[in-house]
């Protein structure tokens, strides 16, 4: 109990030191050197000497007293007012933090180690009590999904858990943060599932930094190059291959599918995707392609994705649940005879619940 108290006190002290400072903090910092200059750098103390001289303390400051005293009073008053405003701001921020909730959804499914928790990486400017919600899709096989069917209820269970936390607060006081390392079909399903939870702040794992980070980079302007729409005419089923970070290779598609292929390919597969604006634009492109395919009579889209987790999640959030064709998102397995052995049929286009499709 004592250790928990000390840990809490240390966290609160660190939070106080790194808190965002308002204008009053800068003004108070400016008052300090002015007061030091007014009071004098050369304070001296004289103690009683053997000859009987008394204790004496003072300053050799050359500023006249009739100027010095009013200025000291003025800047001391300003300093005290700034400290009072800073204290009131701190109290108000604490009250706001206690009222607000930050629901942090962390998906784990590719590695058995726990790694660095996402909730600890949420930026301090997102105010509120952190509530961690773990979407654990691991099946004790590092990087391999053994039985995808038994994992489907977990996604909906986490959705209900998030809704339960949000019900007890005003919706304006609830912020949802998502980040994960899960298989592509479940990441896309998470995007489809959590789309109704309002605005979601998406984070991702940066392999170079070995840390979580937000989508905070500028948009480099690169977009998908779309190819193969003409081949989709008169077809009921179409493969849509989205190459974001890696290329979806034609020979791998051929091991599993015999449908027309529409490609959405980044011109530079090494371009940065750490931009929310860019990911929104890429998701809009997929949405527009799906609308065009629907207009051409396509009833089922077989979606193959090669991209980082945040890209896949945001693509799932943008897919229209009611007005677009039926959608199956597939898992890539390089070692099998079929490189796309199974997929998840998404709860869109009239499907109420997701299901596993084996190829």
PDB file of N, CA, C and O in Angstrom, residues 229-256:
ATOM      1  N   UNK A 229      -9.864  -1.560 -63.596  1.00  0.00           N
ATOM      2  CA  UNK A 229     -11.316  -1.376 -63.464  1.00  0.00           C
ATOM      3  C   UNK A 229     -12.069  -1.875 -64.698  1.00  0.00           C
ATOM      4  O   UNK A 229     -13.184  -2.397 -64.579  1.00  0.00           O
ATOM      5  N   UNK A 230     -11.449  -1.741 -65.880  1.00  0.00           N
ATOM      6  CA  UNK A 230     -12.133  -2.177 -67.101  1.00  0.00           C
ATOM      7  C   UNK A 230     -12.381  -3.683 -67.098  1.00  0.00           C
ATOM      8  O   UNK A 230     -13.389  -4.162 -67.623  1.00  0.00           O
ATOM      9  N   UNK A 231     -11.469  -4.436 -66.485  1.00  0.00           N
ATOM     10  CA  UNK A 231     -11.619  -5.896 -66.454  1.00  0.00           C
ATOM     11  C   UNK A 231     -12.755  -6.336 -65.546  1.00  0.00           C
ATOM     12  O   UNK A 231     -13.191  -7.496 -65.608  1.00  0.00           O
ATOM     13  N   UNK A 232     -13.251  -5.434 -64.713  1.00  0.00           N
ATOM     14  CA  UNK A 232     -14.317  -5.796 -63.772  1.00  0.00           C
ATOM     15  C   UNK A 232     -15.702  -5.727 -64.394  1.00  0.00           C
ATOM     16  O   UNK A 232     -16.679  -6.108 -63.749  1.00  0.00           O
ATOM     17  N   UNK A 233     -15.799  -5.258 -65.621  1.00  0.00           N
ATOM     18  CA  UNK A 233     -17.116  -5.189 -66.277  1.00  0.00           C
ATOM     19  C   UNK A 233     -17.738  -6.573 -66.406  1.00  0.00           C
ATOM     20  O   UNK A 233     -17.063  -7.532 -66.802  1.00  0.00           O
ATOM     21  N   UNK A 234     -18.992  -6.665 -66.039  1.00  0.00           N
ATOM     22  CA  UNK A 234     -19.792  -7.895 -66.166  1.00  0.00           C
ATOM     23  C   UNK A 234     -19.345  -8.999 -65.206  1.00  0.00           C
ATOM     24  O   UNK A 234     -19.821 -10.125 -65.300  1.00  0.00           O
ATOM     25  N   UNK A 235     -18.427  -8.714 -64.281  1.00  0.00           N
ATOM     26  CA  UNK A 235     -17.993  -9.727 -63.313  1.00  0.00           C
ATOM     27  C   UNK A 235     -18.778  -9.565 -62.018  1.00  0.00           C
ATOM     28  O   UNK A 235     -19.014  -8.452 -61.562  1.00  0.00           O
ATOM     29  N   UNK A 236     -19.170 -10.684 -61.418  1.00  0.00           N
ATOM     30  CA  UNK A 236     -19.882 -10.650 -60.155  1.00  0.00           C
ATOM     31  C   UNK A 236     -18.922 -10.623 -58.962  1.00  0.00           C
ATOM     32  O   UNK A 236     -19.246 -10.081 -57.914  1.00  0.00           O
ATOM     33  N   UNK A 237     -17.755 -11.244 -59.148  1.00  0.00           N
ATOM     34  CA  UNK A 237     -16.754 -11.277 -58.077  1.00  0.00           C
ATOM     35  C   UNK A 237     -15.441 -10.717 -58.603  1.00  0.00           C
ATOM     36  O   UNK A 237     -15.021 -11.034 -59.716  1.00  0.00           O
ATOM     37  N   UNK A 238     -14.811  -9.874 -57.782  1.00  0.00           N
ATOM     38  CA  UNK A 238     -13.580  -9.193 -58.188  1.00  0.00           C
ATOM     39  C   UNK A 238     -12.584  -9.226 -57.037  1.00  0.00           C
ATOM     40  O   UNK A 238     -12.970  -9.096 -55.864  1.00  0.00           O
ATOM     41  N   UNK A 239     -11.303  -9.406 -57.382  1.00  0.00           N
ATOM     42  CA  UNK A 239     -10.227  -9.270 -56.405  1.00  0.00           C
ATOM     43  C   UNK A 239      -9.728  -7.836 -56.434  1.00  0.00           C
ATOM     44  O   UNK A 239      -9.412  -7.303 -57.502  1.00  0.00           O
ATOM     45  N   UNK A 240      -9.678  -7.193 -55.270  1.00  0.00           N
ATOM     46  CA  UNK A 240      -9.090  -5.861 -55.145  1.00  0.00           C
ATOM     47  C   UNK A 240      -7.810  -6.010 -54.328  1.00  0.00           C
ATOM     48  O   UNK A 240      -7.854  -6.389 -53.157  1.00  0.00           O
ATOM     49  N   UNK A 241      -6.662  -5.751 -54.981  1.00  0.00           N
ATOM     50  CA  UNK A 241      -5.357  -5.894 -54.334  1.00  0.00           C
ATOM     51  C   UNK A 241      -4.826  -4.511 -53.981  1.00  0.00           C
ATOM     52  O   UNK A 241      -4.545  -3.698 -54.869  1.00  0.00           O
ATOM     53  N   UNK A 242      -4.688  -4.243 -52.687  1.00  0.00           N
ATOM     54  CA  UNK A 242      -4.225  -2.944 -52.205  1.00  0.00           C
ATOM     55  C   UNK A 242      -2.779  -3.088 -51.730  1.00  0.00           C
ATOM     56  O   UNK A 242      -2.507  -3.771 -50.744  1.00  0.00           O
ATOM     57  N   UNK A 243      -1.856  -2.459 -52.457  1.00  0.00           N
ATOM     58  CA  UNK A 243      -0.429  -2.505 -52.119  1.00  0.00           C
ATOM     59  C   UNK A 243      -0.039  -1.167 -51.519  1.00  0.00           C
ATOM     60  O   UNK A 243       0.179  -0.193 -52.246  1.00  0.00           O
ATOM     61  N   UNK A 244       0.062  -1.130 -50.199  1.00  0.00           N
ATOM     62  CA  UNK A 244       0.384   0.112 -49.498  1.00  0.00           C
ATOM     63  C   UNK A 244       1.851   0.145 -49.076  1.00  0.00           C
ATOM     64  O   UNK A 244       2.591   1.048 -49.447  1.00  0.00           O
ATOM     65  N   UNK A 245       2.280  -0.857 -48.298  1.00  0.00           N
ATOM     66  CA  UNK A 245       3.672  -0.932 -47.854  1.00  0.00           C
ATOM     67  C   UNK A 245       4.459  -2.016 -48.577  1.00  0.00           C
ATOM     68  O   UNK A 245       5.678  -1.942 -48.686  1.00  0.00           O
ATOM     69  N   UNK A 246       3.750  -3.048 -49.062  1.00  0.00           N
ATOM     70  CA  UNK A 246       4.356  -4.135 -49.819  1.00  0.00           C
ATOM     71  C   UNK A 246       3.515  -4.370 -51.067  1.00  0.00           C
ATOM     72  O   UNK A 246       2.349  -3.980 -51.126  1.00  0.00           O
ATOM     73  N   UNK A 247       4.111  -5.041 -52.044  1.00  0.00           N
ATOM     74  CA  UNK A 247       3.401  -5.331 -53.281  1.00  0.00           C
ATOM     75  C   UNK A 247       2.631  -6.641 -53.147  1.00  0.00           C
ATOM     76  O   UNK A 247       3.192  -7.659 -52.722  1.00  0.00           O
ATOM     77  N   UNK A 248       1.360  -6.617 -53.481  1.00  0.00           N
ATOM     78  CA  UNK A 248       0.571  -7.847 -53.576  1.00  0.00           C
ATOM     79  C   UNK A 248       0.908  -8.478 -54.927  1.00  0.00           C
ATOM     80  O   UNK A 248       0.515  -7.975 -55.976  1.00  0.00           O
ATOM     81  N   UNK A 249       1.637  -9.568 -54.898  1.00  0.00           N
ATOM     82  CA  UNK A 249       2.196 -10.161 -56.117  1.00  0.00           C
ATOM     83  C   UNK A 249       1.156 -10.991 -56.861  1.00  0.00           C
ATOM     84  O   UNK A 249       0.347 -11.710 -56.251  1.00  0.00           O
ATOM     85  N   UNK A 250       1.222 -10.907 -58.198  1.00  0.00           N
ATOM     86  CA  UNK A 250       0.253 -11.605 -59.035  1.00  0.00           C
ATOM     87  C   UNK A 250       0.303 -13.103 -58.892  1.00  0.00           C
ATOM     88  O   UNK A 250      -0.738 -13.781 -58.901  1.00  0.00           O
ATOM     89  N   UNK A 251       1.505 -13.684 -58.735  1.00  0.00           N
ATOM     90  CA  UNK A 251       1.614 -15.140 -58.609  1.00  0.00           C
ATOM     91  C   UNK A 251       0.982 -15.631 -57.317  1.00  0.00           C
ATOM     92  O   UNK A 251       0.469 -16.762 -57.256  1.00  0.00           O
ATOM     93  N   UNK A 252       1.004 -14.812 -56.274  1.00  0.00           N
ATOM     94  CA  UNK A 252       0.343 -15.201 -55.026  1.00  0.00           C
ATOM     95  C   UNK A 252      -1.175 -15.150 -55.172  1.00  0.00           C
ATOM     96  O   UNK A 252      -1.891 -16.003 -54.638  1.00  0.00           O
ATOM     97  N   UNK A 253      -1.666 -14.138 -55.885  1.00  0.00           N
ATOM     98  CA  UNK A 253      -3.112 -14.062 -56.126  1.00  0.00           C
ATOM     99  C   UNK A 253      -3.585 -15.291 -56.895  1.00  0.00           C
ATOM    100  O   UNK A 253      -4.646 -15.862 -56.605  1.00  0.00           O
ATOM    101  N   UNK A 254      -2.778 -15.715 -57.872  1.00  0.00           N
ATOM    102  CA  UNK A 254      -3.174 -16.828 -58.741  1.00  0.00           C
ATOM    103  C   UNK A 254      -3.275 -18.158 -58.002  1.00  0.00           C
ATOM    104  O   UNK A 254      -3.958 -19.080 -58.470  1.00  0.00           O
ATOM    105  N   UNK A 255      -2.624 -18.290 -56.829  1.00  0.00           N
ATOM    106  CA  UNK A 255      -2.731 -19.544 -56.083  1.00  0.00           C
ATOM    107  C   UNK A 255      -4.110 -19.744 -55.476  1.00  0.00           C
ATOM    108  O   UNK A 255      -4.461 -20.873 -55.110  1.00  0.00           O
ATOM    109  N   UNK A 256      -4.890 -18.690 -55.382  1.00  0.00           N
ATOM    110  CA  UNK A 256      -6.160 -18.760 -54.651  1.00  0.00           C
ATOM    111  C   UNK A 256      -7.354 -18.308 -55.471  1.00  0.00           C
ATOM    112  O   UNK A 256      -8.457 -18.848 -55.308  1.00  0.00           O
TER     113      UNK A 256
END
